[in-house]
Short mmCIF file of C-alpha atoms and ligand atoms in Angstrom, two decimals:
data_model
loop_
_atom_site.label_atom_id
_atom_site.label_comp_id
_atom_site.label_asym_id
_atom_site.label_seq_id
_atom_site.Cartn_x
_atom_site.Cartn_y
_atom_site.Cartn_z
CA UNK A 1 94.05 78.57 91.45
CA UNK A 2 93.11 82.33 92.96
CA UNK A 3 96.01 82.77 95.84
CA UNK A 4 95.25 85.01 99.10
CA UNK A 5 97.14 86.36 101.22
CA UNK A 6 95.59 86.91 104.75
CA UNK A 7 97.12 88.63 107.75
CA UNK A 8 95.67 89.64 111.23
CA UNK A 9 96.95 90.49 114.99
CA UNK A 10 95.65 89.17 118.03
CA UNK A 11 92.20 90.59 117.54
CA UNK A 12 91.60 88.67 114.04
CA UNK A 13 93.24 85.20 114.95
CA UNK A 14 89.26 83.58 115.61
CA UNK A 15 87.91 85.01 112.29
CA UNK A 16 91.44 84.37 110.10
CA UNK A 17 90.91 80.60 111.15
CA UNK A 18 87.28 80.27 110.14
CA UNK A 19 87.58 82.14 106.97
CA UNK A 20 90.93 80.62 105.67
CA UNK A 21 88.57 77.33 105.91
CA UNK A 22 85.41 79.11 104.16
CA UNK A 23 88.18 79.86 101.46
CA UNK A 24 89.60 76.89 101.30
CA UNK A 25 86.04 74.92 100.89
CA UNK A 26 85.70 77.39 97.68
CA UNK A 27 89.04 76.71 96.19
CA UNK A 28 90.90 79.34 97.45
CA UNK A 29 94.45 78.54 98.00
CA UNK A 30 95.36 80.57 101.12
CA UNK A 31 99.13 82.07 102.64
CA UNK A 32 98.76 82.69 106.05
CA UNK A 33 100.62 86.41 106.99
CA UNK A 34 99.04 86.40 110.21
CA UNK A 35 99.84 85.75 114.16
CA UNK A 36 97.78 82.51 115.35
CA UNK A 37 98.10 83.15 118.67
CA UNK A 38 95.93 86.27 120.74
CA UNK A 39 99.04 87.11 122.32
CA UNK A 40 99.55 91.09 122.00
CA UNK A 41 100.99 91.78 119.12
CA UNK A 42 101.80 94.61 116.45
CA UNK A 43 99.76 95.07 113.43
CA UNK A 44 102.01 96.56 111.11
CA UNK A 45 104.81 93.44 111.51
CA UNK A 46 101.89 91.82 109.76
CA UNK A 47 100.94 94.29 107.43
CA UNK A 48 103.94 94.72 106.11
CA UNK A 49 104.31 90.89 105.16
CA UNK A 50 101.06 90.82 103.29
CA UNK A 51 101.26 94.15 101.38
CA UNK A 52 104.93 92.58 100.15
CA UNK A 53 103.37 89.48 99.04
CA UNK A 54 100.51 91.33 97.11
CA UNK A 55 102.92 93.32 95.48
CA UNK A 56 105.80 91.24 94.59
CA UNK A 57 102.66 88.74 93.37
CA UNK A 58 103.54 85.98 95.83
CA UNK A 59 99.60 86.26 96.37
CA UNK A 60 97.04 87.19 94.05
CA UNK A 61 95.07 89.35 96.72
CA UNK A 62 94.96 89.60 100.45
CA UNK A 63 92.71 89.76 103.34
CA UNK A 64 93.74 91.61 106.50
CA UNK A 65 91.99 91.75 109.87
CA UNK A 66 92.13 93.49 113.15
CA UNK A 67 89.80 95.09 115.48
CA UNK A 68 89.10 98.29 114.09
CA UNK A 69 90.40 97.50 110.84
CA UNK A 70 92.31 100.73 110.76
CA UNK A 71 94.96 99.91 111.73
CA UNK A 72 95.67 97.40 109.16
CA UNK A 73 94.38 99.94 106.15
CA UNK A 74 96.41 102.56 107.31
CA UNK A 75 100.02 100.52 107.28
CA UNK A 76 98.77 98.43 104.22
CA UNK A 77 97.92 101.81 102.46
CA UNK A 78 101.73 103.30 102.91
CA UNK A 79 102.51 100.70 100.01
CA UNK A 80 102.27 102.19 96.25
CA UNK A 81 101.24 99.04 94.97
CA UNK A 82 98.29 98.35 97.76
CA UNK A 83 94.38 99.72 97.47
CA UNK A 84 93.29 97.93 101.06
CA UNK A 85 89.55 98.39 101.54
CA UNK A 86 87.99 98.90 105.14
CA UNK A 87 84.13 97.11 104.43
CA UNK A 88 81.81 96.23 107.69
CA UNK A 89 78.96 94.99 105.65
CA UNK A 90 78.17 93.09 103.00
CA UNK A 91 77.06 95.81 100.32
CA UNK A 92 80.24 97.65 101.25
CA UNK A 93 82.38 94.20 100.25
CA UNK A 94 80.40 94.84 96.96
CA UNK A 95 81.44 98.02 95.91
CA UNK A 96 85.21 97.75 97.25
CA UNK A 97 85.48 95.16 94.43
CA UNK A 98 83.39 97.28 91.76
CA UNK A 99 83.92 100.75 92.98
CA UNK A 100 87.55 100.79 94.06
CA UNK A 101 89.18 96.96 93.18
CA UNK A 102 91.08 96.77 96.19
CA UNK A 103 94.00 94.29 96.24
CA UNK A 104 93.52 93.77 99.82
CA UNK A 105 90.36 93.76 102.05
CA UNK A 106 90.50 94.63 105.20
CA UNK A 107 87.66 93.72 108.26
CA UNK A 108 87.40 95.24 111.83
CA UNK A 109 87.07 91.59 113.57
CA UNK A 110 86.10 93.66 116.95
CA UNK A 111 83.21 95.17 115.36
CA UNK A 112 81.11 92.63 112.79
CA UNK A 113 79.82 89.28 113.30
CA UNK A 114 81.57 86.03 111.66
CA UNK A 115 78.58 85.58 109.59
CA UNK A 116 79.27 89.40 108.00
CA UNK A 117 82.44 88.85 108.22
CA UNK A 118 82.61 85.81 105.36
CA UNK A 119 79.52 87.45 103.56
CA UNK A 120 81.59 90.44 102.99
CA UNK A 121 84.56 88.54 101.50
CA UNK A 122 82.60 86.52 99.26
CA UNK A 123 80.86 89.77 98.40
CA UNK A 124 84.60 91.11 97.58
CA UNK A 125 85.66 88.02 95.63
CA UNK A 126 82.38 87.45 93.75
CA UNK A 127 81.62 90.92 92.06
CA UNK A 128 84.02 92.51 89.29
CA UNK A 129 85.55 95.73 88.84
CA UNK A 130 83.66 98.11 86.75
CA UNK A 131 86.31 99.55 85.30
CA UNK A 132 85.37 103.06 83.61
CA UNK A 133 84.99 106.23 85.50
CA UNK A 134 86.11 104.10 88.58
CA UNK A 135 89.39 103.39 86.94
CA UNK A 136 90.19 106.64 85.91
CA UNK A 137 89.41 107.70 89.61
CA UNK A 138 92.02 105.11 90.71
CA UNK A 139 94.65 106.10 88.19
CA UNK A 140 95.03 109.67 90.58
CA UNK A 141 95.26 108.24 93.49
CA UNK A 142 99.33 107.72 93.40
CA UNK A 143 100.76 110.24 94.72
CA UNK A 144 102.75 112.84 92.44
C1 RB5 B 1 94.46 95.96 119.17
O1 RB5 B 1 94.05 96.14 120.47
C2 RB5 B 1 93.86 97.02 118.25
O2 RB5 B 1 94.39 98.25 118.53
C3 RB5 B 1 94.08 96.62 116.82
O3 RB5 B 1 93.54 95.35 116.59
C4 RB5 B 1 93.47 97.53 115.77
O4 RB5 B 1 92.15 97.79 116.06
C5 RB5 B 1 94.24 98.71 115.44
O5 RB5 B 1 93.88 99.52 114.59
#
């Protein structure tokens, strides 16, 4: 059974809730990383959790939300072992699976509807990575 991670601050509590049960409906076995609460809070505290449990592979893959988005990517991004994916529509869920396989996908809940919001994440979970010239792009992104 696929395992997500999915972590959000105060801004992505609404859309974490409807999407962990979207997931679930599919199979999806889901950790919640997040705040449920839309008290103020600090993005990277949850960051932080998720990117460990991708990496340690507590989780399979994760899903991350705030408003922007940003600042999610940009902690979840510090982490070697993380390729988080901004995507704000579904075609761009598409290609962050077959263009750049990110382990994490990350949506700016301030800034697309629901309905985007769950196409894009079955968009990121349905389509495979193509592999090829997109791997070997991935391969330099460490840093040296
Ligand atoms: C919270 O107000 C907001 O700054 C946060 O959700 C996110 O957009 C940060 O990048």
């Amino acid at each position: 059974m696929l395992k997500i991670g999915i972590c959000n601050d105060h801004a992505g509590v609404e859309y974490k809730f409807k999407l962990v049960k979207m997931l679930e409906k599919r199979g999806v076995q889901v950790v919640n990383f997040g705040t449920d609460t839309t008290d103020s809070v600090d993005y990277p505290d949850f960051a932080h959790r998720l990117a460990d449990a991708v990496e340690s592979g507590e989780v399979d893959l994760g899903i991350a939300l705030c408003g922007t988005g940003n600042g999610m990517a940009i902690t979840l991004n510090k982490h070697q072992g993380i390729r988080a994916g901004l995507a704000w529509a579904k075609p761009v869920g598409e290609l962050v699976a077959a263009h750049n396989n990110a382990n994490v996908l990350v949506l700016p809940a301030r800034f697309v509807s629901y309905r985007a919001a769950s196409a894009i994440v079955r968009a990121w979970l349905d389509v495979p990575f193509e592999g090829g010239r997109h791997q070997k792009r991935i391969d330099k992104i460490p840093c040296r």
